[in-house]
Structure formats: C-alpha cells, structure tokens
C-alpha cells in the first residue's frame, strides 16, 4: 500500500517590530494626515488637506516637527469642520500640494530619516489621493511622494497584535497608556500623540488589567453597535404602545447583556427620539469599578 507523500507548508513568520530598537540606530518620523471624505455613498476617495510629522532619534528624542495645510478650493462639510477645526480659509491660503510634499521630502533628507510610521489608513489615503487628484503634478513631486510612500509603515496591526486587540484608535491607546484620552484631529498633534503612545508601549508596556478592560470594551461596543437598529423617533406611535414600551424598557434595565441594552436604546429612540450612544472607554471602566 502506497502512502501519500506529506507536504508541509512553511509557516510564515509573524511580523514583529519595536520602534525603540530601530531608534537606537536610525532616525524615524511619526506622521499623521487629515483628509476630507465624501458624504455620499460610493463617493470619490478622501482628499488630503493636512500633513503633520515629528522626527525622532535615540530614546524618542524629538529633533524636528513639521505641519502644513494643503491648498484646496471648495466648501467643507460641517462634520469635517466640527471634527478638525479646519476652515475653508485655512485651505484656500495654504501652500500647494507640490510645495508641501517637497517640504516633507526636504525634512526627511535633512535628518536622514529611514522610516515613517503611521497608525491606520494614512498611507492608503496618500496613495489614492495621488492617483485621483494629482494628475498634473510634476515628475519631481510625484517621485518625492512615491519615495515617501515606500518609507511609510502602518504599525497599527503590529502593535494591536502585541496587545491582542483590534480596531483600537489612538484615543483609546492614550487612555490605555495613562496619557489621557483626547485627540485633537490635528495632523501634528496626532503625530505627536502617536510618538508618545509608542514610546510608552515600548518602554513601559501597558497594565494587564487595562488591556483586559479594553478587550471587554471593544467586544461589548461591537456587539452593541451591531444590534442597534433605530436612531430616530417614529411618527404617530399609539399611546398604548408607548405605555407598554415603558414597562418593557424598565425590565430591560435589569438585564446586563449588550443585546438587551441595544434593544432598550432602540425602543427609547423610537418612542422619544432620544438616541443613546455607547459609553466612552473612560465611562465604561468607571462603571466596571
């Protein structure tokens, strides 16, 4: 009887990276961007409007900072203005895309930066922005941007894997590291926050009880948001139904599951128009204590 020859698939090594180790021998930059997204479903890709960068060496020692808006004409939507504080005037008076990218490239060359670290989709946004909106830029500027893209590394997946977490933003990471929980949605401030978070994680680590609380928070929030269905008041809800709903909502208050909480908040929105949101990480942990 012939035995089938076994074939062994070579296991791919998991990607690991510690920025602190790289900083011992090289200069690196932490970079963040702000970009305008379309408010229409299947709209055009996000457009880059701001770049912030902090350059470090050694023990996360800062050697330079850079920030600039990027020129753009046109009206911004309210959500973007409210989130970032950026106005049409800021962008209409800003340097051109080519000028900003040349300045970024000059800073990188001046300090002999080897790696640019980002957290999240910044690299993808810059790539798509280059293809979609920058057809008329010079070959020199295009070459600079492509070199910047080759230097960029998204470290979100790597550090999230170390914590056994996923979909964690800088605001929650700051809280996890004891560095506050506010983010400015300003490109330079967010780049500095990223540098401070990575420095803390590489040199001090994160308390295990906080990591466990974060895992619980993210899992509960995901389940709650998946179960929510309604966010606005229904018209002409019969009084009899409103009364019955009050009784049901009171009963749901005593149930601890996320499904029950989502159902209660759906009923509250339908009956009263009051739309609840999931607690912040800080509020969630306070409730657990």
PDB file of C-alpha atoms in Angstrom:
ATOM      1  CA  UNK A   1       0.000   0.000   0.000  1.00  0.00           C
ATOM      2  CA  UNK A   2       1.447   3.282  -1.070  1.00  0.00           C
ATOM      3  CA  UNK A   3       1.489   6.157   1.364  1.00  0.00           C
ATOM      4  CA  UNK A   4       0.817   9.624   0.106  1.00  0.00           C
ATOM      5  CA  UNK A   5       3.747  11.908   0.469  1.00  0.00           C
ATOM      6  CA  UNK A   6       3.075  14.582   3.027  1.00  0.00           C
ATOM      7  CA  UNK A   7       3.697  18.153   2.055  1.00  0.00           C
ATOM      8  CA  UNK A   8       4.492  20.686   4.714  1.00  0.00           C
ATOM      9  CA  UNK A   9       3.566  24.290   4.233  1.00  0.00           C
ATOM     10  CA  UNK A  10       6.197  26.610   5.512  1.00  0.00           C
ATOM     11  CA  UNK A  11       4.737  28.733   8.274  1.00  0.00           C
ATOM     12  CA  UNK A  12       5.016  32.412   7.579  1.00  0.00           C
ATOM     13  CA  UNK A  13       6.776  34.274  10.388  1.00  0.00           C
ATOM     14  CA  UNK A  14       4.657  36.802  12.188  1.00  0.00           C
ATOM     15  CA  UNK A  15       5.768  40.371  11.608  1.00  0.00           C
ATOM     16  CA  UNK A  16       7.233  41.953  14.701  1.00  0.00           C
ATOM     17  CA  UNK A  17       8.607  45.428  15.198  1.00  0.00           C
ATOM     18  CA  UNK A  18       9.709  47.528  18.130  1.00  0.00           C
ATOM     19  CA  UNK A  19      10.257  51.169  17.196  1.00  0.00           C
ATOM     20  CA  UNK A  20      12.546  51.727  20.190  1.00  0.00           C
ATOM     21  CA  UNK A  21      15.034  49.193  18.802  1.00  0.00           C
ATOM     22  CA  UNK A  22      15.049  50.909  15.404  1.00  0.00           C
ATOM     23  CA  UNK A  23      15.596  54.312  17.021  1.00  0.00           C
ATOM     24  CA  UNK A  24      18.869  53.121  18.556  1.00  0.00           C
ATOM     25  CA  UNK A  25      20.489  53.202  15.129  1.00  0.00           C
ATOM     26  CA  UNK A  26      18.201  55.184  12.831  1.00  0.00           C
ATOM     27  CA  UNK A  27      16.151  58.366  12.670  1.00  0.00           C
ATOM     28  CA  UNK A  28      12.410  57.896  12.164  1.00  0.00           C
ATOM     29  CA  UNK A  29       9.319  60.031  11.674  1.00  0.00           C
ATOM     30  CA  UNK A  30       5.790  59.667  13.012  1.00  0.00           C
ATOM     31  CA  UNK A  31       3.270  61.047  10.543  1.00  0.00           C
ATOM     32  CA  UNK A  32      -0.445  61.792  10.514  1.00  0.00           C
ATOM     33  CA  UNK A  33      -2.792  63.337   7.963  1.00  0.00           C
ATOM     34  CA  UNK A  34      -6.187  64.981   7.820  1.00  0.00           C
ATOM     35  CA  UNK A  35      -8.372  64.385   4.801  1.00  0.00           C
ATOM     36  CA  UNK A  36     -11.840  65.277   3.555  1.00  0.00           C
ATOM     37  CA  UNK A  37     -14.115  62.315   2.909  1.00  0.00           C
ATOM     38  CA  UNK A  38     -17.140  62.266   0.636  1.00  0.00           C
ATOM     39  CA  UNK A  39     -20.522  62.447   2.350  1.00  0.00           C
ATOM     40  CA  UNK A  40     -22.103  60.444  -0.470  1.00  0.00           C
ATOM     41  CA  UNK A  41     -22.238  56.677  -0.667  1.00  0.00           C
ATOM     42  CA  UNK A  42     -19.623  55.399  -3.133  1.00  0.00           C
ATOM     43  CA  UNK A  43     -18.340  58.967  -3.492  1.00  0.00           C
ATOM     44  CA  UNK A  44     -14.849  59.971  -4.551  1.00  0.00           C
ATOM     45  CA  UNK A  45     -11.850  58.939  -2.405  1.00  0.00           C
ATOM     46  CA  UNK A  46     -10.702  61.053   0.530  1.00  0.00           C
ATOM     47  CA  UNK A  47      -8.696  64.157  -0.347  1.00  0.00           C
ATOM     48  CA  UNK A  48      -5.555  65.056   1.579  1.00  0.00           C
ATOM     49  CA  UNK A  49      -5.667  68.513   3.209  1.00  0.00           C
ATOM     50  CA  UNK A  50      -3.100  68.424   6.019  1.00  0.00           C
ATOM     51  CA  UNK A  51       0.170  66.702   6.956  1.00  0.00           C
ATOM     52  CA  UNK A  52       1.874  66.599  10.360  1.00  0.00           C
ATOM     53  CA  UNK A  53       5.148  64.925  11.243  1.00  0.00           C
ATOM     54  CA  UNK A  54       7.506  64.628  14.202  1.00  0.00           C
ATOM     55  CA  UNK A  55      11.059  63.355  13.644  1.00  0.00           C
ATOM     56  CA  UNK A  56      12.871  61.425  16.397  1.00  0.00           C
ATOM     57  CA  UNK A  57      16.097  59.600  17.122  1.00  0.00           C
ATOM     58  CA  UNK A  58      17.716  57.864  20.063  1.00  0.00           C
ATOM     59  CA  UNK A  59      15.369  57.499  23.023  1.00  0.00           C
ATOM     60  CA  UNK A  60      12.415  59.067  21.152  1.00  0.00           C
ATOM     61  CA  UNK A  61      14.229  62.410  21.273  1.00  0.00           C
ATOM     62  CA  UNK A  62      12.451  64.916  19.035  1.00  0.00           C
ATOM     63  CA  UNK A  63      14.724  66.637  16.522  1.00  0.00           C
ATOM     64  CA  UNK A  64      12.148  68.381  14.328  1.00  0.00           C
ATOM     65  CA  UNK A  65       8.444  68.917  13.660  1.00  0.00           C
ATOM     66  CA  UNK A  66       6.514  69.775  10.533  1.00  0.00           C
ATOM     67  CA  UNK A  67       2.926  70.761   9.822  1.00  0.00           C
ATOM     68  CA  UNK A  68       1.148  72.255   6.852  1.00  0.00           C
ATOM     69  CA  UNK A  69      -2.303  72.527   5.366  1.00  0.00           C
ATOM     70  CA  UNK A  70      -2.622  71.762   1.650  1.00  0.00           C
ATOM     71  CA  UNK A  71      -4.357  74.151  -0.715  1.00  0.00           C
ATOM     72  CA  UNK A  72      -7.911  73.248  -1.659  1.00  0.00           C
ATOM     73  CA  UNK A  73     -10.769  75.310  -3.008  1.00  0.00           C
ATOM     74  CA  UNK A  74     -14.370  74.475  -2.325  1.00  0.00           C
ATOM     75  CA  UNK A  75     -16.718  74.147   0.633  1.00  0.00           C
ATOM     76  CA  UNK A  76     -16.068  71.757   3.520  1.00  0.00           C
ATOM     77  CA  UNK A  77     -18.890  69.790   5.083  1.00  0.00           C
ATOM     78  CA  UNK A  78     -19.987  70.618   8.630  1.00  0.00           C
ATOM     79  CA  UNK A  79     -18.855  67.319  10.132  1.00  0.00           C
ATOM     80  CA  UNK A  80     -15.285  67.852   8.924  1.00  0.00           C
ATOM     81  CA  UNK A  81     -15.141  71.442  10.216  1.00  0.00           C
ATOM     82  CA  UNK A  82     -16.540  70.381  13.578  1.00  0.00           C
ATOM     83  CA  UNK A  83     -14.157  67.429  13.927  1.00  0.00           C
ATOM     84  CA  UNK A  84     -10.907  69.110  12.843  1.00  0.00           C
ATOM     85  CA  UNK A  85     -11.448  72.834  13.298  1.00  0.00           C
ATOM     86  CA  UNK A  86     -10.082  73.328   9.775  1.00  0.00           C
ATOM     87  CA  UNK A  87     -11.845  76.014   7.727  1.00  0.00           C
ATOM     88  CA  UNK A  88     -12.089  76.917   4.044  1.00  0.00           C
ATOM     89  CA  UNK A  89      -9.849  79.914   4.760  1.00  0.00           C
ATOM     90  CA  UNK A  90      -7.112  77.667   6.177  1.00  0.00           C
ATOM     91  CA  UNK A  91      -7.049  75.626   2.978  1.00  0.00           C
ATOM     92  CA  UNK A  92      -7.540  78.416   0.445  1.00  0.00           C
ATOM     93  CA  UNK A  93      -4.476  80.226   1.849  1.00  0.00           C
ATOM     94  CA  UNK A  94      -2.364  77.065   2.217  1.00  0.00           C
ATOM     95  CA  UNK A  95       0.653  76.090   0.063  1.00  0.00           C
ATOM     96  CA  UNK A  96       0.157  73.867  -2.962  1.00  0.00           C
ATOM     97  CA  UNK A  97       0.292  70.083  -2.730  1.00  0.00           C
ATOM     98  CA  UNK A  98       3.626  70.033  -4.573  1.00  0.00           C
ATOM     99  CA  UNK A  99       5.165  72.629  -2.259  1.00  0.00           C
ATOM    100  CA  UNK A 100       4.068  70.758   0.878  1.00  0.00           C
ATOM    101  CA  UNK A 101       5.361  67.396  -0.339  1.00  0.00           C
ATOM    102  CA  UNK A 102       8.669  68.950  -1.361  1.00  0.00           C
ATOM    103  CA  UNK A 103       8.965  70.407   2.148  1.00  0.00           C
ATOM    104  CA  UNK A 104       8.232  66.983   3.690  1.00  0.00           C
ATOM    105  CA  UNK A 105      10.859  65.374   1.441  1.00  0.00           C
ATOM    106  CA  UNK A 106      13.394  68.049   2.382  1.00  0.00           C
ATOM    107  CA  UNK A 107      12.837  67.449   6.113  1.00  0.00           C
ATOM    108  CA  UNK A 108      13.283  63.699   5.636  1.00  0.00           C
ATOM    109  CA  UNK A 109      16.538  64.215   3.698  1.00  0.00           C
ATOM    110  CA  UNK A 110      17.854  66.813   6.144  1.00  0.00           C
ATOM    111  CA  UNK A 111      17.580  64.404   9.084  1.00  0.00           C
ATOM    112  CA  UNK A 112      18.338  61.224   7.097  1.00  0.00           C
ATOM    113  CA  UNK A 113      15.037  59.632   8.123  1.00  0.00           C
ATOM    114  CA  UNK A 114      14.897  55.900   7.352  1.00  0.00           C
ATOM    115  CA  UNK A 115      11.312  55.016   8.344  1.00  0.00           C
ATOM    116  CA  UNK A 116       7.979  56.840   8.561  1.00  0.00           C
ATOM    117  CA  UNK A 117       5.452  55.291  10.967  1.00  0.00           C
ATOM    118  CA  UNK A 118       1.697  55.828  10.712  1.00  0.00           C
ATOM    119  CA  UNK A 119      -1.311  54.390  12.534  1.00  0.00           C
ATOM    120  CA  UNK A 120      -4.191  53.424  10.291  1.00  0.00           C
ATOM    121  CA  UNK A 121      -5.103  54.334   6.718  1.00  0.00           C
ATOM    122  CA  UNK A 122      -2.820  57.358   6.139  1.00  0.00           C
ATOM    123  CA  UNK A 123      -0.618  55.564   3.598  1.00  0.00           C
ATOM    124  CA  UNK A 124      -3.642  54.325   1.642  1.00  0.00           C
ATOM    125  CA  UNK A 125      -5.185  57.818   1.684  1.00  0.00           C
ATOM    126  CA  UNK A 126      -1.984  59.376   0.293  1.00  0.00           C
ATOM    127  CA  UNK A 127      -1.733  56.693  -2.411  1.00  0.00           C
ATOM    128  CA  UNK A 128      -5.336  57.143  -3.557  1.00  0.00           C
ATOM    129  CA  UNK A 129      -5.102  60.927  -3.307  1.00  0.00           C
ATOM    130  CA  UNK A 130      -2.042  60.850  -5.581  1.00  0.00           C
ATOM    131  CA  UNK A 131      -3.859  58.766  -8.206  1.00  0.00           C
ATOM    132  CA  UNK A 132      -7.214  60.539  -8.024  1.00  0.00           C
ATOM    133  CA  UNK A 133      -6.359  64.210  -7.607  1.00  0.00           C
ATOM    134  CA  UNK A 134      -2.709  64.860  -8.555  1.00  0.00           C
ATOM    135  CA  UNK A 135      -2.545  64.113 -12.266  1.00  0.00           C
ATOM    136  CA  UNK A 136      -0.978  67.477 -13.107  1.00  0.00           C
ATOM    137  CA  UNK A 137       1.906  67.479 -10.597  1.00  0.00           C
ATOM    138  CA  UNK A 138       5.493  67.431 -11.825  1.00  0.00           C
ATOM    139  CA  UNK A 139       7.548  64.254 -12.180  1.00  0.00           C
ATOM    140  CA  UNK A 140       9.821  65.567  -9.431  1.00  0.00           C
ATOM    141  CA  UNK A 141       6.938  65.896  -6.953  1.00  0.00           C
ATOM    142  CA  UNK A 142       5.498  62.528  -7.927  1.00  0.00           C
ATOM    143  CA  UNK A 143       8.897  60.937  -7.342  1.00  0.00           C
ATOM    144  CA  UNK A 144       9.113  62.555  -3.889  1.00  0.00           C
ATOM    145  CA  UNK A 145       5.641  61.311  -2.891  1.00  0.00           C
ATOM    146  CA  UNK A 146       6.353  57.776  -4.113  1.00  0.00           C
ATOM    147  CA  UNK A 147       9.583  57.735  -2.085  1.00  0.00           C
ATOM    148  CA  UNK A 148       7.657  58.895   0.994  1.00  0.00           C
ATOM    149  CA  UNK A 149       5.131  56.093   0.435  1.00  0.00           C
ATOM    150  CA  UNK A 150       7.906  53.490   0.236  1.00  0.00           C
ATOM    151  CA  UNK A 151       9.235  54.699   3.591  1.00  0.00           C
ATOM    152  CA  UNK A 152       5.842  54.535   5.312  1.00  0.00           C
ATOM    153  CA  UNK A 153       4.872  51.678   7.592  1.00  0.00           C
ATOM    154  CA  UNK A 154       1.440  51.193   9.178  1.00  0.00           C
ATOM    155  CA  UNK A 155       2.192  49.883  12.677  1.00  0.00           C
ATOM    156  CA  UNK A 156      -1.404  49.571  13.855  1.00  0.00           C
ATOM    157  CA  UNK A 157      -1.676  45.850  13.088  1.00  0.00           C
ATOM    158  CA  UNK A 158       1.707  45.053  14.635  1.00  0.00           C
ATOM    159  CA  UNK A 159       1.084  46.787  17.966  1.00  0.00           C
ATOM    160  CA  UNK A 160      -2.556  45.704  18.117  1.00  0.00           C
ATOM    161  CA  UNK A 161      -1.393  42.102  17.731  1.00  0.00           C
ATOM    162  CA  UNK A 162       1.020  42.534  20.635  1.00  0.00           C
ATOM    163  CA  UNK A 163      -1.890  43.626  22.815  1.00  0.00           C
ATOM    164  CA  UNK A 164      -4.217  41.020  21.278  1.00  0.00           C
ATOM    165  CA  UNK A 165      -6.573  43.841  20.382  1.00  0.00           C
ATOM    166  CA  UNK A 166      -8.003  45.087  17.121  1.00  0.00           C
ATOM    167  CA  UNK A 167      -9.662  48.227  15.819  1.00  0.00           C
ATOM    168  CA  UNK A 168      -8.154  50.363  18.557  1.00  0.00           C
ATOM    169  CA  UNK A 169      -7.706  54.073  17.912  1.00  0.00           C
ATOM    170  CA  UNK A 170      -5.114  56.482  19.269  1.00  0.00           C
ATOM    171  CA  UNK A 171      -7.598  57.999  21.761  1.00  0.00           C
ATOM    172  CA  UNK A 172      -8.165  54.609  23.410  1.00  0.00           C
ATOM    173  CA  UNK A 173      -4.451  53.819  23.269  1.00  0.00           C
ATOM    174  CA  UNK A 174      -3.672  57.080  25.060  1.00  0.00           C
ATOM    175  CA  UNK A 175      -6.094  56.140  27.824  1.00  0.00           C
ATOM    176  CA  UNK A 176      -4.612  52.642  27.969  1.00  0.00           C
ATOM    177  CA  UNK A 177      -1.155  54.166  28.495  1.00  0.00           C
ATOM    178  CA  UNK A 178      -2.332  56.716  31.068  1.00  0.00           C
ATOM    179  CA  UNK A 179      -1.773  59.632  28.675  1.00  0.00           C
ATOM    180  CA  UNK A 180      -5.330  60.999  28.656  1.00  0.00           C
ATOM    181  CA  UNK A 181      -7.995  60.115  26.114  1.00  0.00           C
ATOM    182  CA  UNK A 182      -8.451  63.223  23.977  1.00  0.00           C
ATOM    183  CA  UNK A 183      -7.306  63.582  20.375  1.00  0.00           C
ATOM    184  CA  UNK A 184      -7.240  66.912  18.550  1.00  0.00           C
ATOM    185  CA  UNK A 185      -7.754  65.666  14.978  1.00  0.00           C
ATOM    186  CA  UNK A 186      -4.875  67.964  14.107  1.00  0.00           C
ATOM    187  CA  UNK A 187      -2.227  66.256  11.986  1.00  0.00           C
ATOM    188  CA  UNK A 188       0.787  67.404  14.018  1.00  0.00           C
ATOM    189  CA  UNK A 189      -0.849  66.861  17.420  1.00  0.00           C
ATOM    190  CA  UNK A 190      -1.948  63.370  16.380  1.00  0.00           C
ATOM    191  CA  UNK A 191       1.562  62.551  15.102  1.00  0.00           C
ATOM    192  CA  UNK A 192       2.973  63.618  18.489  1.00  0.00           C
ATOM    193  CA  UNK A 193       0.325  61.517  20.263  1.00  0.00           C
ATOM    194  CA  UNK A 194       1.367  58.506  18.160  1.00  0.00           C
ATOM    195  CA  UNK A 195       5.010  59.032  19.097  1.00  0.00           C
ATOM    196  CA  UNK A 196       4.165  59.331  22.808  1.00  0.00           C
ATOM    197  CA  UNK A 197       1.950  56.226  22.753  1.00  0.00           C
ATOM    198  CA  UNK A 198       4.587  54.091  21.021  1.00  0.00           C
ATOM    199  CA  UNK A 199       7.298  55.366  23.380  1.00  0.00           C
ATOM    200  CA  UNK A 200       5.161  54.400  26.380  1.00  0.00           C
ATOM    201  CA  UNK A 201       4.319  50.974  24.977  1.00  0.00           C
ATOM    202  CA  UNK A 202       7.943  50.214  24.075  1.00  0.00           C
ATOM    203  CA  UNK A 203       9.462  51.421  27.339  1.00  0.00           C
ATOM    204  CA  UNK A 204       6.752  50.749  29.955  1.00  0.00           C
ATOM    205  CA  UNK A 205       4.196  48.416  28.415  1.00  0.00           C
ATOM    206  CA  UNK A 206       0.523  48.573  29.388  1.00  0.00           C
ATOM    207  CA  UNK A 207      -1.117  47.352  32.628  1.00  0.00           C
ATOM    208  CA  UNK A 208      -2.685  43.940  32.085  1.00  0.00           C
ATOM    209  CA  UNK A 209      -5.940  44.875  33.821  1.00  0.00           C
ATOM    210  CA  UNK A 210      -6.314  47.854  31.464  1.00  0.00           C
ATOM    211  CA  UNK A 211      -5.686  45.680  28.411  1.00  0.00           C
ATOM    212  CA  UNK A 212      -8.328  43.216  29.637  1.00  0.00           C
ATOM    213  CA  UNK A 213     -10.763  46.083  30.200  1.00  0.00           C
ATOM    214  CA  UNK A 214     -10.047  47.335  26.699  1.00  0.00           C
ATOM    215  CA  UNK A 215     -10.757  43.905  25.183  1.00  0.00           C
ATOM    216  CA  UNK A 216     -14.057  43.747  27.033  1.00  0.00           C
ATOM    217  CA  UNK A 217     -14.947  47.297  25.983  1.00  0.00           C
ATOM    218  CA  UNK A 218     -14.242  46.728  22.287  1.00  0.00           C
ATOM    219  CA  UNK A 219     -16.153  43.417  22.233  1.00  0.00           C
ATOM    220  CA  UNK A 220     -19.187  44.903  24.001  1.00  0.00           C
ATOM    221  CA  UNK A 221     -19.185  48.016  21.817  1.00  0.00           C
ATOM    222  CA  UNK A 222     -19.003  45.963  18.625  1.00  0.00           C
ATOM    223  CA  UNK A 223     -21.929  43.762  19.725  1.00  0.00           C
ATOM    224  CA  UNK A 224     -23.998  46.750  20.860  1.00  0.00           C
ATOM    225  CA  UNK A 225     -23.482  48.664  17.597  1.00  0.00           C
ATOM    226  CA  UNK A 226     -24.267  45.560  15.558  1.00  0.00           C
ATOM    227  CA  UNK A 227     -27.577  45.095  17.398  1.00  0.00           C
ATOM    228  CA  UNK A 228     -28.742  48.721  17.224  1.00  0.00           C
ATOM    229  CA  UNK A 229     -31.304  49.387  14.502  1.00  0.00           C
ATOM    230  CA  UNK A 230     -33.182  52.641  15.137  1.00  0.00           C
ATOM    231  CA  UNK A 231     -31.936  56.134  15.905  1.00  0.00           C
ATOM    232  CA  UNK A 232     -34.929  58.394  15.267  1.00  0.00           C
ATOM    233  CA  UNK A 233     -38.434  58.824  16.675  1.00  0.00           C
ATOM    234  CA  UNK A 234     -41.296  57.157  14.818  1.00  0.00           C
ATOM    235  CA  UNK A 235     -44.291  59.239  13.830  1.00  0.00           C
ATOM    236  CA  UNK A 236     -47.755  58.538  15.215  1.00  0.00           C
ATOM    237  CA  UNK A 237     -46.780  55.893  17.783  1.00  0.00           C
ATOM    238  CA  UNK A 238     -50.033  54.891  19.604  1.00  0.00           C
ATOM    239  CA  UNK A 239     -50.228  55.880  23.276  1.00  0.00           C
ATOM    240  CA  UNK A 240     -50.974  52.292  24.235  1.00  0.00           C
ATOM    241  CA  UNK A 241     -47.731  51.164  22.602  1.00  0.00           C
ATOM    242  CA  UNK A 242     -45.765  53.941  24.295  1.00  0.00           C
ATOM    243  CA  UNK A 243     -47.068  52.816  27.696  1.00  0.00           C
ATOM    244  CA  UNK A 244     -46.201  49.171  27.048  1.00  0.00           C
ATOM    245  CA  UNK A 245     -42.765  50.214  25.818  1.00  0.00           C
ATOM    246  CA  UNK A 246     -42.065  51.998  29.096  1.00  0.00           C
ATOM    247  CA  UNK A 247     -42.723  48.793  31.012  1.00  0.00           C
ATOM    248  CA  UNK A 248     -40.517  46.750  28.675  1.00  0.00           C
ATOM    249  CA  UNK A 249     -37.675  49.280  28.865  1.00  0.00           C
ATOM    250  CA  UNK A 250     -37.782  49.183  32.658  1.00  0.00           C
ATOM    251  CA  UNK A 251     -37.464  45.397  32.577  1.00  0.00           C
ATOM    252  CA  UNK A 252     -34.576  45.606  30.112  1.00  0.00           C
ATOM    253  CA  UNK A 253     -32.732  47.917  32.541  1.00  0.00           C
ATOM    254  CA  UNK A 254     -32.123  44.914  34.800  1.00  0.00           C
ATOM    255  CA  UNK A 255     -30.570  42.804  32.033  1.00  0.00           C
ATOM    256  CA  UNK A 256     -26.812  43.107  31.596  1.00  0.00           C
ATOM    257  CA  UNK A 257     -26.413  41.797  28.042  1.00  0.00           C
ATOM    258  CA  UNK A 258     -25.423  44.137  25.211  1.00  0.00           C
ATOM    259  CA  UNK A 259     -28.331  42.821  23.152  1.00  0.00           C
ATOM    260  CA  UNK A 260     -30.769  43.951  25.868  1.00  0.00           C
ATOM    261  CA  UNK A 261     -29.093  47.358  26.115  1.00  0.00           C
ATOM    262  CA  UNK A 262     -29.277  47.794  22.334  1.00  0.00           C
ATOM    263  CA  UNK A 263     -32.966  46.810  22.302  1.00  0.00           C
ATOM    264  CA  UNK A 264     -33.775  49.231  25.118  1.00  0.00           C
ATOM    265  CA  UNK A 265     -31.964  52.092  23.369  1.00  0.00           C
ATOM    266  CA  UNK A 266     -33.741  51.285  20.100  1.00  0.00           C
ATOM    267  CA  UNK A 267     -37.099  51.476  21.852  1.00  0.00           C
ATOM    268  CA  UNK A 268     -36.088  54.730  23.536  1.00  0.00           C
ATOM    269  CA  UNK A 269     -35.189  56.262  20.165  1.00  0.00           C
ATOM    270  CA  UNK A 270     -38.415  55.064  18.528  1.00  0.00           C
ATOM    271  CA  UNK A 271     -40.649  56.292  21.347  1.00  0.00           C
ATOM    272  CA  UNK A 272     -38.942  59.530  22.402  1.00  0.00           C
ATOM    273  CA  UNK A 273     -36.337  60.398  19.764  1.00  0.00           C
ATOM    274  CA  UNK A 274     -33.597  60.213  22.422  1.00  0.00           C
ATOM    275  CA  UNK A 275     -30.693  58.432  20.727  1.00  0.00           C
ATOM    276  CA  UNK A 276     -28.220  56.904  23.158  1.00  0.00           C
ATOM    277  CA  UNK A 277     -24.563  56.301  22.315  1.00  0.00           C
ATOM    278  CA  UNK A 278     -22.243  53.658  23.701  1.00  0.00           C
ATOM    279  CA  UNK A 279     -20.203  54.874  26.691  1.00  0.00           C
ATOM    280  CA  UNK A 280     -16.674  56.113  26.186  1.00  0.00           C
ATOM    281  CA  UNK A 281     -13.851  53.862  27.347  1.00  0.00           C
ATOM    282  CA  UNK A 282     -13.382  56.010  30.458  1.00  0.00           C
ATOM    283  CA  UNK A 283     -17.110  55.825  31.326  1.00  0.00           C
ATOM    284  CA  UNK A 284     -17.164  52.068  30.657  1.00  0.00           C
ATOM    285  CA  UNK A 285     -14.245  51.388  33.005  1.00  0.00           C
ATOM    286  CA  UNK A 286     -15.766  53.619  35.708  1.00  0.00           C
ATOM    287  CA  UNK A 287     -18.953  51.546  35.507  1.00  0.00           C
ATOM    288  CA  UNK A 288     -16.913  48.353  35.957  1.00  0.00           C
ATOM    289  CA  UNK A 289     -15.157  49.560  39.109  1.00  0.00           C
TER     290      UNK A 289
END
